[in-house]
Amino acid sequence: MYKETVMKVRELIKELKEQGLDVHDEYALESNPPYVALYYSEKMHGRKFLELVISSDCGVKEKAKEAEFTRVKFHEETVLSPINLKNLSSGDEGPINRQVKIEELIKDNVVAVATMSYNKVKELYESK
């Protein structure tokens, strides 16, 4: 059975919102590599739970929403059970420093990783 591994930024945001998650997006298109940051809560500072690394030819927000992402970076304290993934360090400082490459994920697992990272950031924020 074929499992879909390609997912667009807007598809993931839609899936997360359909689950009732309060997701807000910000586009860092000038970064190298460019990425889309997803936040828990509209008060974004300190509440990032995911970065979706996209190709460098997505120069405008509308084009970036339609982009397929190649890596997912998530919160360092996210527990990925029961998903068994090869977890790579991104080399970044800060809490969003674990990543997986998309070819290792099926679409359902992308949503699961995003949801687990969202829940971890929400838990950490609400415990302050």
Short mmCIF file of C-alpha atoms in Angstrom, two decimals:
data_model
loop_
_atom_site.label_atom_id
_atom_site.label_comp_id
_atom_site.label_asym_id
_atom_site.label_seq_id
_atom_site.Cartn_x
_atom_site.Cartn_y
_atom_site.Cartn_z
CA MET A 1 0.00 0.00 0.00
CA TYR A 2 1.37 3.42 -0.99
CA LYS A 3 1.77 5.95 1.80
CA GLU A 4 1.78 9.62 0.84
CA THR A 5 4.94 11.42 1.97
CA VAL A 6 4.55 14.79 0.26
CA MET A 7 2.65 17.49 2.10
CA LYS A 8 2.17 21.19 1.47
CA VAL A 9 2.43 23.85 4.16
CA ARG A 10 -1.24 24.83 3.83
CA GLU A 11 -2.34 21.17 4.07
CA LEU A 12 -0.56 20.69 7.39
CA ILE A 13 -1.94 23.94 8.81
CA LYS A 14 -5.45 22.92 7.72
CA GLU A 15 -5.07 19.45 9.29
CA LEU A 16 -3.90 20.92 12.60
CA LYS A 17 -6.70 23.50 12.70
CA GLU A 18 -9.25 20.76 11.94
CA GLN A 19 -7.98 19.00 15.09
CA GLY A 20 -8.85 22.15 17.04
CA LEU A 21 -5.28 23.38 17.48
CA ASP A 22 -4.72 27.15 17.73
CA VAL A 23 -2.08 27.43 14.98
CA HIS A 24 -0.52 30.66 13.71
CA ASP A 25 2.05 30.88 10.93
CA GLU A 26 4.98 33.16 10.15
CA TYR A 27 7.08 33.06 6.99
CA ALA A 28 10.89 33.43 7.17
CA LEU A 29 11.51 33.48 3.44
CA GLU A 30 14.79 35.41 3.66
CA SER A 31 16.38 32.81 5.95
CA ASN A 32 18.83 30.24 4.65
CA PRO A 33 17.13 27.83 4.25
CA PRO A 34 13.71 29.50 4.18
CA TYR A 35 11.09 28.12 6.53
CA VAL A 36 7.58 28.53 7.84
CA ALA A 37 7.28 28.75 11.62
CA LEU A 38 4.15 27.49 13.35
CA TYR A 39 3.18 28.84 16.76
CA TYR A 40 0.84 27.85 19.55
CA SER A 41 -1.27 30.95 20.30
CA GLU A 42 -1.46 34.23 18.44
CA LYS A 43 0.99 35.67 20.99
CA MET A 44 3.80 34.06 19.05
CA HIS A 45 6.93 34.99 21.02
CA GLY A 46 8.26 31.90 22.80
CA ARG A 47 5.53 29.63 21.52
CA LYS A 48 7.01 28.20 18.32
CA PHE A 49 6.37 24.48 18.03
CA LEU A 50 7.40 23.67 14.46
CA GLU A 51 9.53 24.85 11.55
CA LEU A 52 8.81 23.59 8.05
CA VAL A 53 11.87 23.94 5.82
CA ILE A 54 10.87 24.80 2.25
CA SER A 55 12.71 25.30 -1.05
CA SER A 56 14.51 28.57 -1.68
CA ASP A 57 12.38 29.50 -4.71
CA CYS A 58 9.34 30.40 -2.57
CA GLY A 59 9.88 34.15 -2.47
CA VAL A 60 6.36 35.22 -1.48
CA LYS A 61 4.01 34.05 1.26
CA GLU A 62 1.31 32.83 -1.15
CA LYS A 63 3.83 30.64 -2.98
CA ALA A 64 5.28 29.37 0.30
CA LYS A 65 1.84 28.17 1.45
CA GLU A 66 1.73 25.91 -1.61
CA ALA A 67 5.30 24.67 -1.12
CA GLU A 68 6.14 21.13 -0.14
CA PHE A 69 8.41 21.08 2.88
CA THR A 70 11.55 18.93 3.02
CA ARG A 71 12.28 18.88 6.75
CA VAL A 72 10.29 19.26 9.93
CA LYS A 73 12.01 20.83 12.94
CA PHE A 74 10.28 20.47 16.29
CA HIS A 75 10.65 21.15 20.02
CA GLU A 76 13.56 19.41 21.73
CA GLU A 77 11.38 17.95 24.52
CA THR A 78 8.83 16.36 22.19
CA VAL A 79 8.38 12.65 22.82
CA LEU A 80 7.83 10.89 19.50
CA SER A 81 6.37 7.62 20.72
CA PRO A 82 4.95 5.52 19.18
CA ILE A 83 6.59 6.91 16.02
CA ASN A 84 10.04 5.43 15.38
CA LEU A 85 11.98 8.04 13.42
CA LYS A 86 15.63 8.79 12.84
CA ASN A 87 15.95 11.97 14.89
CA LEU A 88 18.60 14.39 13.61
CA SER A 89 20.04 17.34 15.47
CA SER A 90 19.55 20.52 13.49
CA GLY A 91 22.58 22.23 15.01
CA ASP A 92 20.37 25.20 15.90
CA GLU A 93 20.34 26.85 19.29
CA GLY A 94 17.04 27.15 21.10
CA PRO A 95 14.24 24.71 21.74
CA ILE A 96 13.28 24.00 18.10
CA ASN A 97 16.38 21.92 17.40
CA ARG A 98 15.30 18.39 16.50
CA GLN A 99 14.41 17.50 12.94
CA VAL A 100 13.37 14.72 10.62
CA LYS A 101 13.60 14.63 6.84
CA ILE A 102 10.31 14.29 5.03
CA GLU A 103 11.28 11.18 3.07
CA GLU A 104 11.32 9.37 6.43
CA LEU A 105 7.75 10.39 7.21
CA ILE A 106 4.35 9.43 5.96
CA LYS A 107 1.71 12.15 5.94
CA ASP A 108 -0.01 10.86 9.09
CA ASN A 109 3.28 10.94 10.98
CA VAL A 110 3.95 14.55 9.94
CA VAL A 111 0.64 15.51 11.54
CA ALA A 112 1.46 13.38 14.61
CA VAL A 113 4.91 14.99 15.07
CA ALA A 114 3.37 18.46 14.69
CA THR A 115 0.62 17.66 17.19
CA MET A 116 3.05 16.21 19.76
CA SER A 117 5.34 19.24 19.47
CA TYR A 118 2.32 21.59 19.75
CA ASN A 119 1.14 19.80 22.90
CA LYS A 120 4.63 19.96 24.45
CA VAL A 121 4.98 23.71 23.81
CA LYS A 122 1.44 24.34 25.09
CA GLU A 123 2.20 22.30 28.23
CA LEU A 124 5.46 24.19 28.85
CA TYR A 125 3.84 27.58 28.29
CA GLU A 126 0.83 26.87 30.51
CA SER A 127 3.05 25.58 33.34
CA LYS A 128 4.81 28.98 33.61
#
